[in-house]
Amino acid sequence: MGAPEAVITDLTRRVADAQSIVVFTGAGMSAESGVPTYRGQGGLWKNFRAQDLATLEAFDRDPALVWGWYRDRRNKLLEVEPNDGHRAIAEAAARIPVTLVTQNVDGLHTFAGSTDPLELHGNIWREHCTSCPATSDKSHHWAEKIVEAENDPLPECPDCEALMRPSVVWFGEQLDARVIEAAFKAAEGCDLMFVIGTSGEVQPAASLPLVARRAGAFVVEINLEPTLLTDRCNTSLFEPAARVLPRILAG
Ligand code: BV8
């Protein structure tokens, strides 16, 4: 079942021969852990669309509603474990030259053991002050299974008492320049890129595979169905990431 052995063998050889590999992931990477994707059927919360809630305007208009959404997502993540795909990527990094670039904010790559993912859209477990440089890391909530009541008082800055916000990149907000520059540099310099579980709808992240391809990399898509990126990839494997990644990255 799944990709023919010859295809897997060719990819494992490419992994072994590569001088530099980029693994680029989207929400489909976490689907088999039970995290709903953005544009799949699970991508709704109280009849709101992610695109309507993940904006600075929504937060300014109703911070309690937006914090309620993030708290609900954090609480659901407490019951979620990284999957075999996350673990395969984390384990491979000890053996092969991998740069991990993710659009995901769920932290599951880190919980699986990846040490330095480039988190293009931030991380749902981190917060920063809306008024001063203070930041706060709540990733221990996952390990310690700390539940946040949706109607807890909104988090205040420990330094200046202003409102804290989730350290994620909302639609219309710029990505962290250092992070996106490092991601494009890795894409330009790699000879192999895996594009995993992304619809290719969100920019500038979705341009990374095009940059890699143009720079001469062999670009492999792993998805359940064709996407906006399929025509730009050298090849696509249409099967679940958590099933096929361990076969490709086993080493
Ligand atoms: C910016 C954090 C500029 C929040 C997120 C018109 C045209 C082009 C661009 C734009 C436009 N209008 C506006 C824009 C820009 C906008 C954008 O791209 N909009 C899109 C929707 C059209 N981009 C931005 O706003 C970005 N900022 O451009 O700033 C700027 C310039 C100057 C000055 C000021 C500003 C910021 C974008 C970041 C938004 N934040 N997340 C939060 O999550 O709370 S994006 C959000 O979408 C997530 O990060 C998610 O990862 C990302 C992308 O989605 P995918 O990961 O691809 O997930 P999706 O559900 O779509 O697809 C899942 C895939 O997995 C599917 O293909 C499915 O088949 C597959 N799958 C499912 N199961 C599996 C699987 N594959 C394998 N195995 C499985 N088991």
Short mmCIF file of C-alpha atoms and ligand atoms in Angstrom, two decimals:
data_model
loop_
_atom_site.label_atom_id
_atom_site.label_comp_id
_atom_site.label_asym_id
_atom_site.label_seq_id
_atom_site.Cartn_x
_atom_site.Cartn_y
_atom_site.Cartn_z
CA MET A 1 0.00 0.00 0.00
CA GLY A 2 1.25 3.46 -0.70
CA ALA A 3 4.06 4.74 -2.90
CA PRO A 4 5.83 2.01 -4.91
CA GLU A 5 9.07 0.74 -3.40
CA ALA A 6 11.06 2.05 -6.38
CA VAL A 7 9.85 5.61 -5.71
CA ILE A 8 10.77 5.34 -2.02
CA THR A 9 14.18 3.89 -2.89
CA ASP A 10 14.87 6.76 -5.28
CA LEU A 11 13.93 9.31 -2.59
CA THR A 12 16.00 7.64 0.13
CA ARG A 13 18.96 7.74 -2.27
CA ARG A 14 18.34 11.44 -2.94
CA VAL A 15 18.21 12.04 0.83
CA ALA A 16 21.52 10.18 1.29
CA ASP A 17 23.22 12.11 -1.54
CA ALA A 18 21.85 15.56 -0.66
CA GLN A 19 24.19 18.26 0.63
CA SER A 20 21.30 20.33 1.97
CA ILE A 21 17.65 19.39 2.51
CA VAL A 22 14.69 21.61 3.37
CA VAL A 23 11.60 20.08 4.95
CA PHE A 24 8.71 22.54 4.50
CA THR A 25 5.50 21.70 6.37
CA GLY A 26 1.92 22.91 6.65
CA ALA A 27 -1.17 21.93 8.59
CA GLY A 28 -1.43 18.51 6.90
CA MET A 29 1.74 17.53 8.78
CA SER A 30 -0.30 17.58 12.01
CA ALA A 31 -3.52 16.12 10.58
CA GLU A 32 -2.70 12.55 11.66
CA SER A 33 -2.13 13.86 15.18
CA GLY A 34 -5.76 14.95 15.12
CA VAL A 35 -5.20 18.70 14.59
CA PRO A 36 -7.79 20.09 12.14
CA THR A 37 -6.32 21.70 9.03
CA TYR A 38 -7.27 25.27 8.10
CA ARG A 39 -9.07 24.58 4.91
CA GLY A 40 -10.35 21.14 5.65
CA GLN A 41 -13.75 20.45 7.17
CA GLY A 42 -12.35 20.92 10.70
CA GLY A 43 -11.20 24.47 9.99
CA LEU A 44 -14.08 26.22 11.78
CA TRP A 45 -14.56 27.40 15.36
CA LYS A 46 -17.98 28.47 16.60
CA ASN A 47 -18.85 29.11 12.95
CA PHE A 48 -15.93 31.52 12.57
CA ARG A 49 -13.35 30.96 9.81
CA ALA A 50 -9.66 31.07 10.75
CA GLN A 51 -9.13 33.87 8.27
CA ASP A 52 -11.70 36.00 10.15
CA LEU A 53 -10.19 35.40 13.59
CA ALA A 54 -6.46 35.36 12.74
CA THR A 55 -6.26 39.13 12.15
CA LEU A 56 -5.15 42.13 14.20
CA GLU A 57 -8.50 43.77 13.44
CA ALA A 58 -10.41 40.84 15.01
CA PHE A 59 -8.12 40.96 18.06
CA ASP A 60 -8.49 44.75 18.48
CA ARG A 61 -12.26 44.47 18.03
CA ASP A 62 -12.80 41.53 20.39
CA PRO A 63 -9.66 40.27 22.18
CA ALA A 64 -11.74 37.97 24.40
CA LEU A 65 -13.18 36.19 21.32
CA VAL A 66 -9.75 35.75 19.73
CA TRP A 67 -8.15 34.64 23.00
CA GLY A 68 -11.06 32.21 23.42
CA TRP A 69 -10.17 30.67 20.02
CA TYR A 70 -6.46 30.36 20.90
CA ARG A 71 -7.22 28.93 24.35
CA ASP A 72 -9.58 26.39 22.77
CA ARG A 73 -6.87 25.40 20.27
CA ARG A 74 -4.23 25.15 23.04
CA ASN A 75 -6.57 23.02 25.17
CA LYS A 76 -7.26 20.68 22.23
CA LEU A 77 -3.50 20.39 21.61
CA LEU A 78 -2.98 19.12 25.18
CA GLU A 79 -4.50 15.79 24.09
CA VAL A 80 -2.45 15.67 20.90
CA GLU A 81 0.86 13.89 20.38
CA PRO A 82 3.39 14.39 17.58
CA ASN A 83 2.96 11.70 14.92
CA ASP A 84 5.42 9.35 13.20
CA GLY A 85 6.04 12.00 10.56
CA HIS A 86 7.11 14.62 13.11
CA ARG A 87 9.33 12.04 14.79
CA ALA A 88 10.90 10.88 11.51
CA ILE A 89 11.91 14.47 10.71
CA ALA A 90 13.31 15.06 14.21
CA GLU A 91 15.32 11.80 14.15
CA ALA A 92 16.64 12.35 10.62
CA ALA A 93 18.10 15.73 11.60
CA ALA A 94 20.77 13.90 13.62
CA ARG A 95 21.94 12.12 10.45
CA ILE A 96 21.30 14.41 7.48
CA PRO A 97 21.61 18.19 6.79
CA VAL A 98 17.96 19.22 7.25
CA THR A 99 16.50 22.72 7.66
CA LEU A 100 12.96 22.50 8.99
CA VAL A 101 10.61 25.31 7.89
CA THR A 102 7.05 25.15 9.16
CA GLN A 103 3.90 27.20 8.71
CA ASN A 104 2.39 25.43 11.71
CA VAL A 105 1.97 27.18 15.03
CA ASP A 106 1.12 24.04 17.06
CA GLY A 107 4.67 23.37 18.33
CA LEU A 108 4.43 19.66 17.47
CA HIS A 109 7.75 19.60 15.59
CA THR A 110 9.47 20.87 18.75
CA PHE A 111 7.55 18.45 20.99
CA ALA A 112 8.75 15.65 18.64
CA GLY A 113 12.37 16.68 19.24
CA SER A 114 13.18 19.04 16.34
CA THR A 115 15.51 21.62 17.85
CA ASP A 116 15.39 24.69 15.66
CA PRO A 117 12.38 24.85 13.34
CA LEU A 118 11.94 28.07 11.38
CA GLU A 119 8.38 28.88 12.50
CA LEU A 120 7.21 31.20 9.72
CA HIS A 121 3.87 31.98 11.34
CA GLY A 122 5.00 31.92 14.97
CA ASN A 123 3.98 29.59 17.78
CA ILE A 124 0.63 29.33 19.60
CA TRP A 125 2.40 28.63 22.93
CA ARG A 126 4.29 31.93 22.89
CA GLU A 127 2.85 35.36 23.76
CA HIS A 128 4.12 38.92 23.64
CA CYS A 129 2.98 42.23 25.03
CA THR A 130 0.91 44.54 22.83
CA SER A 131 2.77 47.47 24.30
CA CYS A 132 6.31 46.64 25.46
CA PRO A 133 9.02 44.08 24.43
CA ALA A 134 7.98 41.52 27.08
CA THR A 135 7.43 37.93 25.92
CA SER A 136 6.13 34.80 27.62
CA ASP A 137 6.50 31.10 26.74
CA LYS A 138 3.62 28.82 27.74
CA SER A 139 4.90 25.67 25.96
CA HIS A 140 5.19 23.93 29.37
CA HIS A 141 1.38 23.95 29.35
CA TRP A 142 1.56 21.10 26.80
CA ALA A 143 3.91 18.90 28.85
CA GLU A 144 2.06 19.66 32.09
CA LYS A 145 -1.39 19.48 30.47
CA ILE A 146 -2.40 22.86 31.90
CA VAL A 147 -5.94 23.71 30.75
CA GLU A 148 -6.89 27.37 30.27
CA ALA A 149 -10.52 28.27 30.83
CA GLU A 150 -11.83 30.13 27.78
CA ASN A 151 -13.19 32.87 30.02
CA ASP A 152 -10.11 33.26 32.25
CA PRO A 153 -9.12 36.93 32.60
CA LEU A 154 -7.17 38.00 29.52
CA PRO A 155 -3.39 37.66 30.01
CA GLU A 156 -1.67 40.86 31.16
CA CYS A 157 1.95 41.78 30.61
CA PRO A 158 4.10 40.86 33.64
CA ASP A 159 6.06 44.11 33.12
CA CYS A 160 3.60 46.82 32.08
CA GLU A 161 0.19 45.17 32.62
CA ALA A 162 -0.92 45.80 29.01
CA LEU A 163 -2.74 43.03 27.12
CA MET A 164 -0.67 40.08 25.90
CA ARG A 165 -1.31 38.56 22.43
CA PRO A 166 -0.46 35.19 20.90
CA SER A 167 2.95 35.29 19.15
CA VAL A 168 1.53 34.13 15.82
CA VAL A 169 1.57 35.99 12.50
CA TRP A 170 -1.95 37.12 11.60
CA PHE A 171 -3.18 37.74 8.06
CA GLY A 172 -1.95 41.13 6.93
CA GLU A 173 0.98 41.04 9.38
CA GLN A 174 4.57 40.75 8.25
CA LEU A 175 6.53 37.63 9.05
CA ASP A 176 9.63 37.97 11.25
CA ALA A 177 12.27 39.20 8.77
CA ARG A 178 15.05 37.01 10.18
CA VAL A 179 12.89 33.90 9.97
CA ILE A 180 11.60 34.40 6.43
CA GLU A 181 15.05 35.44 5.19
CA ALA A 182 16.59 32.29 6.67
CA ALA A 183 13.82 30.23 5.06
CA PHE A 184 14.36 31.72 1.60
CA LYS A 185 18.14 31.33 1.99
CA ALA A 186 17.67 27.66 2.85
CA ALA A 187 15.31 27.21 -0.13
CA GLU A 188 17.80 28.84 -2.49
CA GLY A 189 20.66 26.70 -1.23
CA CYS A 190 19.06 23.26 -0.95
CA ASP A 191 19.28 20.43 -3.46
CA LEU A 192 16.26 18.59 -2.11
CA MET A 193 13.01 19.97 -0.66
CA PHE A 194 10.03 18.11 0.78
CA VAL A 195 6.76 20.10 0.68
CA ILE A 196 4.49 18.40 3.18
CA GLY A 197 0.81 18.93 3.97
CA THR A 198 0.28 22.40 2.59
CA SER A 199 -2.37 23.72 0.20
CA GLY A 200 0.09 26.36 -1.00
CA GLU A 201 -2.48 29.11 -0.47
CA VAL A 202 -0.68 31.35 2.00
CA GLN A 203 2.03 33.77 0.95
CA PRO A 204 4.91 34.40 1.24
CA ALA A 205 5.40 30.83 2.59
CA ALA A 206 4.00 29.20 -0.55
CA SER A 207 6.75 30.79 -2.66
CA LEU A 208 9.47 28.72 -0.97
CA PRO A 209 9.01 25.62 -3.20
CA LEU A 210 9.14 27.79 -6.31
CA VAL A 211 12.40 29.39 -5.14
CA ALA A 212 13.91 25.97 -4.42
CA ARG A 213 12.84 24.56 -7.81
CA ARG A 214 14.18 27.60 -9.65
CA ALA A 215 17.49 27.22 -7.81
CA GLY A 216 17.77 23.64 -9.09
CA ALA A 217 16.47 21.62 -6.15
CA PHE A 218 14.50 18.39 -6.58
CA VAL A 219 11.13 19.26 -5.00
CA VAL A 220 8.90 16.47 -3.64
CA GLU A 221 5.31 17.15 -2.57
CA ILE A 222 3.63 14.92 0.01
CA ASN A 223 -0.11 15.52 0.22
CA LEU A 224 -3.44 13.70 0.00
CA GLU A 225 -4.46 15.53 -3.17
CA PRO A 226 -3.08 17.88 -5.85
CA THR A 227 -2.52 21.47 -4.70
CA LEU A 228 -1.56 24.85 -6.11
CA LEU A 229 2.06 23.68 -5.81
CA THR A 230 1.75 20.29 -7.54
CA ASP A 231 2.66 21.56 -11.01
CA ARG A 232 5.78 23.25 -9.61
CA CYS A 233 7.11 20.11 -7.89
CA ASN A 234 9.28 17.45 -9.55
CA THR A 235 7.07 14.75 -8.10
CA SER A 236 4.12 14.28 -5.72
CA LEU A 237 3.33 11.41 -3.38
CA PHE A 238 -0.39 11.35 -2.63
CA GLU A 239 -0.45 9.61 0.71
CA PRO A 240 -0.50 10.54 4.41
CA ALA A 241 2.71 12.20 5.61
CA ALA A 242 2.95 10.19 8.85
CA ARG A 243 2.92 6.95 6.82
CA VAL A 244 5.35 7.82 4.04
CA LEU A 245 7.91 10.03 5.82
CA PRO A 246 9.30 7.26 8.05
CA ARG A 247 9.84 5.14 4.88
CA ILE A 248 11.74 7.95 3.13
CA LEU A 249 13.76 9.26 6.08
CA ALA A 250 14.52 5.93 7.76
CA GLY A 251 18.16 6.12 6.61
C1 BV8 B 1 1.71 39.06 4.60
C2 BV8 B 1 -1.04 31.83 12.02
C3 BV8 B 1 2.26 41.10 3.82
C4 BV8 B 1 -2.34 32.21 12.64
C5 BV8 B 1 -1.34 31.85 9.62
C6 BV8 B 1 -4.00 37.69 -2.20
C7 BV8 B 1 -3.10 36.93 -2.92
C8 BV8 B 1 -1.92 36.47 -2.33
C9 BV8 B 1 -1.63 36.79 -1.00
C10 BV8 B 1 -2.55 37.55 -0.33
C11 BV8 B 1 -3.71 38.01 -0.90
N1 BV8 B 1 -4.39 38.71 0.04
C12 BV8 B 1 -3.68 38.72 1.20
C13 BV8 B 1 -2.56 38.04 0.97
C14 BV8 B 1 -1.49 37.80 1.92
C15 BV8 B 1 -1.90 36.75 2.92
C16 BV8 B 1 -2.30 35.47 2.22
O1 BV8 B 1 -1.46 34.71 1.75
N2 BV8 B 1 -3.63 35.22 2.16
C17 BV8 B 1 -4.12 34.03 1.49
C18 BV8 B 1 -5.20 33.35 2.36
C19 BV8 B 1 -4.68 34.41 0.13
N3 BV8 B 1 -0.69 36.51 3.68
C20 BV8 B 1 -0.48 37.23 4.79
O2 BV8 B 1 -1.26 38.02 5.24
C21 BV8 B 1 0.88 37.01 5.44
N4 BV8 B 1 1.47 38.30 5.65
O3 BV8 B 1 1.56 38.74 3.45
O4 BV8 B 1 2.09 40.27 4.95
C22 BV8 B 1 2.61 42.41 4.27
C23 BV8 B 1 3.55 43.09 3.51
C24 BV8 B 1 3.87 44.33 3.87
C25 BV8 B 1 3.28 44.90 4.99
C26 BV8 B 1 2.36 44.21 5.76
C27 BV8 B 1 2.01 42.94 5.40
C28 BV8 B 1 0.72 36.33 6.78
C29 BV8 B 1 0.17 34.93 6.57
C30 BV8 B 1 0.21 34.18 7.89
C31 BV8 B 1 -1.20 33.94 8.36
N5 BV8 B 1 -1.15 33.13 9.59
N6 BV8 B 1 -1.30 31.16 10.76
C32 BV8 B 1 -2.96 31.01 13.31
O5 BV8 B 1 -2.81 29.88 12.81
O6 BV8 B 1 -3.62 31.22 14.35
S1 BV8 B 1 -1.60 31.04 8.16
C33 BV8 B 1 -2.27 29.52 8.38
O7 BV8 B 1 -2.40 28.99 7.04
C34 BV8 B 1 -1.43 28.50 9.11
O8 BV8 B 1 -0.16 28.93 9.49
C35 BV8 B 1 -1.31 27.40 8.05
O9 BV8 B 1 -0.23 26.61 8.19
C36 BV8 B 1 -1.23 28.25 6.86
C37 BV8 B 1 -1.24 27.65 5.51
O10 BV8 B 1 -2.24 26.69 5.45
P1 BV8 B 1 -1.73 25.17 5.22
O11 BV8 B 1 -0.67 24.87 6.22
O12 BV8 B 1 -1.39 24.98 3.79
O13 BV8 B 1 -3.00 24.37 5.65
P2 BV8 B 1 -4.30 24.06 4.75
O14 BV8 B 1 -5.37 23.63 5.71
O15 BV8 B 1 -4.55 25.18 3.80
O16 BV8 B 1 -3.85 22.80 3.87
C38 BV8 B 1 -3.58 21.57 4.53
C39 BV8 B 1 -3.05 20.65 3.45
O17 BV8 B 1 -2.66 19.42 4.07
C40 BV8 B 1 -4.08 20.30 2.38
O18 BV8 B 1 -3.47 20.44 1.11
C41 BV8 B 1 -4.42 18.83 2.67
O19 BV8 B 1 -4.71 18.12 1.48
C42 BV8 B 1 -3.14 18.35 3.27
N7 BV8 B 1 -3.26 17.19 4.18
C43 BV8 B 1 -4.27 16.91 5.04
N8 BV8 B 1 -3.98 15.79 5.72
C44 BV8 B 1 -2.75 15.36 5.28
C45 BV8 B 1 -2.29 16.26 4.30
N9 BV8 B 1 -1.11 16.10 3.67
C46 BV8 B 1 -0.35 15.03 4.02
N10 BV8 B 1 -0.72 14.12 4.95
C47 BV8 B 1 -1.91 14.26 5.59
N11 BV8 B 1 -2.28 13.34 6.52
#
